[in-house]
């Protein structure tokens, strides 16, 4: 074994390790604060969706005009007209930075162990190369989860998003059992910051505030899409992993570089595929294979029996 | 059996039957009170656990995002399974004219009602939002197997209750007219109301026979569907270990095993406690033993299909699942459930010695416990092996371990069903008196002499 | 696993930062001596900027603004002294090699693109001050109309009435979250150009596209828009809005399912009702006698 080589690898690991440590601290601050970070005197510090901290005078704050709960539930069930959202995840770009996971947990008020977006370490067969795979709800066109819901609480909208109405959900967890992608999480306890948000009107398109005893999962940040913005994971990624767009327009935009390309061409040129297509779930999330990776796989494979 | 009796013999014989079968009602026994007190205590502990769970959330259990169904669902499947015995004994045996099943049919119905009523409760205990239970009726989605399950279980409760009640009406009249002051007034009043002015005339018997016959036929598809639909809660998903086409019959045959074992247990308790050796005879136990063997063999057949076929192929996820069952983390429970629930009764009950009341009861008890663990094994290991790896979550998300409050809540329905069975035995004769008497040669006219006045 | 990594990280912290910070990343001399084959001029710097924004900016931030992403060690600012102390060859080697969080770009971008990026970085080197002629941004006006059969765009570029000849015009289509490049044309002597809309240009669900035309970077930001041009067949059938599917909510669910459910349930409960009626008859039968 080449001595220099081992040392370099070791340094590489160390660099990543230090990187992780550096990342861990601010994330925790942002994650726990969630939008309202600090209020002192006449100003208030807020976290913008872009991740910037801004100070605002309290007097200039005014409540956003939110639709009523019933209005919100109604429009949340209909979906955005003429849209068919798709996501493309480029595995060759993923470095396991986990910015997507952090942004998602902040947006949807999730506990640290709850993941709408989860970066998995994958290895398809014994001798194949391991890689990182961000995995969220696949927003299937033949969704096994909505098929089994006993109360119409989870449903698929005309724009492709599979959503949950947590004012309706009875917490039977049949959808968790039905989902082959383990995309759904449950609020086993009072959700994070339940006390803080107890008076906030429920927003079906972001599924916040979370509710004890109900289901949560990735919603493609439907509230941001309505506002014409990219989902929070997509814009949070520093490595250009995520492409998001409208299949009807045949265009997807990269959340990092903001480059827009043809959806069909991107899949064709990079041999795009869907997860477990043999199950017939017809996902709306596409993957590009992890070839020519920009970042080497740094972790140890976790044993999964 | 049906030799002609003189009116006097007839009267004597009937007096004895009546005295025997109303013993459970008249006994002022401290033991039963103590029994109910103990059960009640455990019940309260369980209820306290449930309230705790409602306040804190389902997180007080060992269930988490991956193993999201635990003992509660296993329990639910178990109770639905046990309730199916009502269908087998009171309907199928009856329609096939297996007369030995007649004295047992009320026991079977009692077990069925207690089990299916509790199954309904268990499923509410598993809900994250029991306060929204009514949503199932207000917003029910007709394509969901849960809605089908709720529908068939409600129907089965109704049919089982009717099947319990219809043959009981003449008995209620007998109790009303012949019981004297041995029971409290209020209880007599209850008999009087429920017996619907029964006089014992031909027209009334015609109505009962007609109604019972319809119910006996109707309960077959409904009973089969309660457990088939319950199996679809699993089989309609894409998970290894559940994704199977034979889950319906597999569950139904397993249900007959569990239910037969439960009935044997209850029969034995009645026999010993209320001195009913003449009614729950050695012969009845012998028959029950033979039936249990038959049911176990059918169940074994489905087990071979269910495990051998995927084990031959060892498809990725199925292979992981089966390895865990056969030799891995779950092998202890798995082999206990398979041996105790199938092989032990099949082998032992082939011998006449083990079909005697006490040995068969002990075997039935083991089989019943094994049946419970079998449901546990069906529900949990599958959930521990989803298609994608479980990562970035705490260790207790990966493997399921039930917590203490969860165990308390799981036991609750057992105590509740024991209370229901005890109460029913204290209120109503455990064998259908008029049917048994008629079968022993007593004339119907003689039976209802008092009622006709 | 994560814990292990954290422990390693902590060990490093306690041992001082000497290891990673002390370890300079130095290119081998032979590599550092390699000379940039591209000329240092406006064109290569401009190309380099585009490459930088697509591949480097997400970590290193904007040169001179010191706004990299949060990483330890932080990705250096491209305009920093330390960065610019590298020779062109040295940067080229580092782009090809990669270290730690800095990936290799070998295979991701071409050698030429790497040299272009290096030129872009060199723009911030004080030693290069004045080497690039500060070009004033050109001015112009763009106008475009769609031809009668919606197959091409007629483009006119002028500056205060005088036609702009030989100027590239870039054509894009507006999409949900950005602009999709579909091509460019160069104006003729009259400042006119015809842009044929390529076959297979995708519109939105209604088959319509909004075109945006711009000059290149050497111009002040100007754009012309041609909106709502029908370029493709509209998507008339949305399978997700169709009825009679098993996964949908009750209002669009399969008819056979509703029929089966209500028919069977109804039948069974009617029978139960019949039995209940029979039971009420028992009382009557008793009274008659």
Coordinates of C-alpha atoms in Angstrom, one line a residue, chain A residues 8-283:
Chain A
X8 CA -3.9 11.6 1.8
X9 CA -7.0 9.6 2.2
X10 CA -6.8 10.1 5.9
X11 CA -6.5 13.8 5.5
X12 CA -9.4 13.7 3.1
X13 CA -11.5 12.1 5.8
X14 CA -10.3 14.5 8.3
X15 CA -11.1 17.4 6.1
X16 CA -14.7 16.1 5.6
X17 CA -15.0 15.4 9.3
X18 CA -14.0 19.0 10.2
X19 CA -16.3 20.1 7.5
X20 CA -19.1 18.3 9.1
X21 CA -18.3 19.7 12.5
X22 CA -18.3 23.2 11.0
X23 CA -21.6 22.5 9.3
X24 CA -23.2 21.1 12.4
X25 CA -23.2 24.2 14.5
X26 CA -24.9 26.8 12.4
X27 CA -27.4 24.3 11.2
X28 CA -28.5 23.6 14.7
X29 CA -28.8 27.3 15.4
X30 CA -30.9 27.8 12.4
X31 CA -32.8 24.6 12.8
X32 CA -33.9 25.2 16.3
X33 CA -34.7 28.9 15.8
X34 CA -36.9 28.4 12.9
X35 CA -37.7 31.7 11.2
X36 CA -38.0 33.8 14.4
X37 CA -34.5 33.6 15.7
X38 CA -34.2 36.4 18.2
X39 CA -36.3 39.3 19.3
X40 CA -34.8 42.2 21.2
X41 CA -36.2 45.6 21.7
X42 CA -37.6 47.2 18.6
X43 CA -36.0 44.9 16.1
X44 CA -36.5 41.3 15.3
X45 CA -34.1 38.9 13.6
X46 CA -35.6 36.8 10.9
X47 CA -34.3 34.0 8.7
X48 CA -35.2 34.5 5.1
X49 CA -36.0 31.4 2.9
X50 CA -32.6 32.1 1.3
X51 CA -30.8 31.4 4.5
X52 CA -29.9 35.0 5.3
X53 CA -30.4 36.6 8.7
X54 CA -32.0 40.0 8.5
X55 CA -33.0 42.5 11.2
X56 CA -36.4 44.1 10.8
X57 CA -38.1 46.7 12.9
X58 CA -41.0 45.3 14.7
X59 CA -43.2 48.2 13.8
X60 CA -42.8 47.4 10.1
X61 CA -43.9 43.8 10.5
X62 CA -47.5 43.1 9.5
X63 CA -49.1 39.7 9.4
X64 CA -49.2 38.1 6.0
X65 CA -52.6 37.6 4.6
X66 CA -53.3 33.9 5.0
X67 CA -56.3 32.2 3.6
X68 CA -58.7 30.7 6.1
X69 CA -58.3 27.1 7.0
X70 CA -61.1 25.9 4.9
X71 CA -60.0 28.0 1.9
X72 CA -56.5 26.7 2.4
X73 CA -57.7 23.1 2.5
X74 CA -59.8 23.6 -0.6
X75 CA -57.1 25.1 -2.8
X76 CA -54.5 22.8 -1.4
X77 CA -56.5 19.9 -2.7
X78 CA -56.9 21.3 -6.2
X79 CA -53.3 21.9 -7.1
X80 CA -51.8 24.5 -9.4
X81 CA -53.4 24.5 -12.8
X82 CA -51.6 23.3 -15.9
X83 CA -48.6 22.2 -13.9
X84 CA -47.0 18.7 -13.6
X85 CA -44.1 19.0 -11.3
X86 CA -41.1 16.7 -11.6
X87 CA -37.8 16.5 -9.8
X88 CA -34.5 15.1 -11.1
X89 CA -31.8 14.1 -8.6
X90 CA -28.3 13.9 -10.0
X91 CA -26.5 11.3 -7.9
X92 CA -23.2 12.1 -9.6
X93 CA -23.3 15.5 -7.8
X94 CA -24.2 14.5 -4.3
X95 CA -21.6 14.9 -1.7
X96 CA -23.8 14.2 1.4
X97 CA -23.7 17.9 2.4
X98 CA -27.2 17.4 3.9
X99 CA -28.1 21.0 3.3
X100 CA -31.3 19.8 1.7
X101 CA -32.2 17.8 4.8
X102 CA -31.6 20.8 7.1
X103 CA -33.5 23.2 5.0
X104 CA -36.4 20.8 4.8
X105 CA -36.5 20.2 8.5
X106 CA -36.5 23.9 9.1
X107 CA -39.3 24.6 6.6
X108 CA -41.6 21.8 7.7
X109 CA -40.8 22.1 11.5
X110 CA -39.5 18.6 11.8
X111 CA -37.7 16.9 14.6
X112 CA -34.1 16.0 13.9
X113 CA -35.0 12.3 13.4
X114 CA -37.8 13.1 11.0
X115 CA -36.8 13.3 7.4
X116 CA -38.9 14.3 4.4
X117 CA -35.6 14.3 2.6
X118 CA -33.1 11.7 3.6
X119 CA -29.6 11.2 2.1
X120 CA -29.0 7.5 2.1
X121 CA -25.8 5.6 1.6
X122 CA -26.5 3.1 -1.0
X123 CA -24.7 0.1 -2.4
X124 CA -26.7 -1.9 -5.0
X125 CA -24.7 -5.1 -4.9
X126 CA -21.7 -6.4 -3.0
X127 CA -19.0 -5.3 -5.4
X128 CA -20.7 -2.2 -6.8
X129 CA -19.5 1.3 -5.8
X130 CA -21.4 2.9 -2.9
X131 CA -23.0 6.3 -3.5
X132 CA -25.2 8.9 -1.7
X133 CA -28.8 9.0 -2.6
X134 CA -31.1 11.8 -1.5
X135 CA -34.5 10.2 -1.1
X136 CA -37.8 12.0 -0.6
X137 CA -41.5 11.2 -1.4
X138 CA -41.5 10.0 -5.0
X139 CA -44.9 11.6 -5.7
X140 CA -46.0 8.5 -7.6
X141 CA -48.5 8.7 -10.3
X142 CA -49.9 5.4 -9.1
X143 CA -49.5 6.1 -5.4
X144 CA -49.9 3.1 -3.1
X145 CA -50.3 5.4 -0.1
X146 CA -53.4 7.4 -1.3
X147 CA -54.9 4.1 -2.4
X148 CA -55.2 2.9 1.2
X149 CA -56.1 6.0 3.1
X150 CA -59.5 5.4 4.8
X151 CA -60.5 9.1 5.2
X152 CA -59.3 10.9 2.0
X153 CA -56.6 12.5 4.2
X154 CA -53.8 11.9 1.7
X155 CA -54.5 12.5 -2.0
X156 CA -52.9 13.3 -5.3
X157 CA -53.4 16.7 -6.9
X158 CA -53.7 17.4 -10.6
X159 CA -50.2 18.9 -10.6
X160 CA -48.7 15.6 -9.4
X161 CA -48.1 16.4 -5.8
X162 CA -49.2 13.9 -3.2
X163 CA -50.4 15.9 -0.2
X164 CA -51.7 15.3 3.3
X165 CA -54.5 17.0 5.2
X166 CA -53.6 16.8 8.8
X167 CA -56.9 18.2 9.9
X168 CA -58.4 15.0 8.5
X169 CA -55.8 12.3 9.2
X170 CA -56.7 9.7 11.9
X171 CA -53.2 8.4 12.4
X172 CA -53.8 4.8 11.3
X173 CA -50.4 4.7 9.6
X174 CA -51.7 2.4 6.8
X175 CA -50.0 4.8 4.3
X176 CA -46.6 4.2 6.0
X177 CA -47.1 0.5 5.6
X178 CA -48.1 0.9 2.0
X179 CA -45.2 3.2 0.9
X180 CA -42.3 1.2 -0.5
X181 CA -40.0 4.2 -0.4
X182 CA -40.3 4.7 3.4
X183 CA -41.1 8.3 2.6
X184 CA -43.6 8.9 5.3
X185 CA -43.0 9.9 8.9
X186 CA -45.4 10.1 11.9
X187 CA -45.6 12.5 14.7
X188 CA -45.2 10.1 17.6
X189 CA -45.0 12.9 20.1
X190 CA -46.0 16.5 20.2
X191 CA -44.1 18.0 17.2
X192 CA -41.2 20.2 17.6
X193 CA -42.1 23.7 18.8
X194 CA -45.8 22.7 19.2
X195 CA -46.2 25.3 22.0
X196 CA -44.8 28.1 19.8
X197 CA -47.1 27.3 16.9
X198 CA -50.2 26.3 18.7
X199 CA -52.2 29.3 17.5
X200 CA -50.9 29.3 13.9
X201 CA -53.4 28.3 11.3
X202 CA -52.6 25.1 9.6
X203 CA -51.1 25.3 6.1
X204 CA -51.9 22.2 4.1
X205 CA -49.3 23.0 1.4
X206 CA -46.4 23.0 3.9
X207 CA -48.0 20.7 6.4
X208 CA -47.2 23.1 9.2
X209 CA -47.7 23.3 12.1
X210 CA -47.2 19.6 12.4
X211 CA -49.8 17.8 14.5
X212 CA -49.3 15.1 17.1
X213 CA -50.7 11.7 15.9
X214 CA -50.7 12.5 12.2
X215 CA -48.5 11.8 9.2
X216 CA -46.0 14.0 7.5
X217 CA -43.9 13.7 4.3
X218 CA -42.3 15.6 1.5
X219 CA -44.7 17.9 -0.4
X220 CA -42.4 19.4 -2.9
X221 CA -42.8 22.5 -0.8
X222 CA -46.2 23.1 -2.4
X223 CA -46.5 26.5 -0.6
X224 CA -43.3 27.7 -2.2
X225 CA -44.3 26.4 -5.6
X226 CA -47.5 28.5 -5.3
X227 CA -45.3 31.5 -4.7
X228 CA -43.3 30.6 -7.8
X229 CA -40.2 29.5 -5.8
X230 CA -38.3 26.3 -5.9
X231 CA -38.7 23.7 -3.1
X232 CA -36.5 24.4 -0.1
X233 CA -34.3 21.3 -0.6
X234 CA -33.7 22.2 -4.2
X235 CA -32.6 25.8 -3.5
X236 CA -30.6 24.7 -0.4
X237 CA -28.3 22.3 -2.3
X238 CA -24.8 23.6 -2.7
X239 CA -23.8 20.9 -5.2
X240 CA -26.3 21.2 -8.0
X241 CA -27.9 17.9 -7.3
X242 CA -31.5 18.9 -7.7
X243 CA -33.4 19.9 -10.9
X244 CA -37.0 20.8 -10.5
X245 CA -39.6 21.9 -13.0
X246 CA -42.8 21.4 -14.9
X247 CA -43.1 18.3 -17.1
X248 CA -45.7 20.0 -19.2
X249 CA -43.1 22.7 -20.1
X250 CA -40.5 20.0 -20.5
X251 CA -38.1 22.1 -18.5
X252 CA -36.3 21.7 -15.2
X253 CA -34.2 24.3 -13.3
X254 CA -31.1 23.5 -11.2
X255 CA -31.5 24.8 -7.7
X256 CA -27.8 25.6 -7.3
X257 CA -26.8 27.0 -10.7
X258 CA -30.3 28.2 -11.7
X259 CA -29.6 26.7 -15.1
X260 CA -32.6 25.6 -17.0
X261 CA -32.6 22.6 -19.3
X262 CA -35.0 20.4 -21.1
X263 CA -36.3 17.7 -18.8
X264 CA -36.5 15.0 -21.5
X265 CA -33.0 15.8 -22.8
X266 CA -31.5 15.7 -19.3
X267 CA -33.0 12.2 -18.7
X268 CA -32.0 11.0 -22.2
X269 CA -28.4 12.2 -22.0
X270 CA -27.8 10.9 -18.5
X271 CA -29.8 7.7 -18.6
X272 CA -32.3 8.9 -16.0
X273 CA -34.3 6.3 -14.2
X274 CA -36.9 6.0 -11.4
X275 CA -36.6 4.1 -8.1
X276 CA -38.0 0.6 -8.1
X277 CA -39.9 1.1 -11.3
X278 CA -40.8 -2.6 -11.1
X279 CA -43.4 -1.8 -8.4
X280 CA -45.4 0.2 -10.9
X281 CA -45.7 3.2 -8.7
X282 CA -44.6 5.6 -11.5
X283 CA -42.6 8.1 -9.5

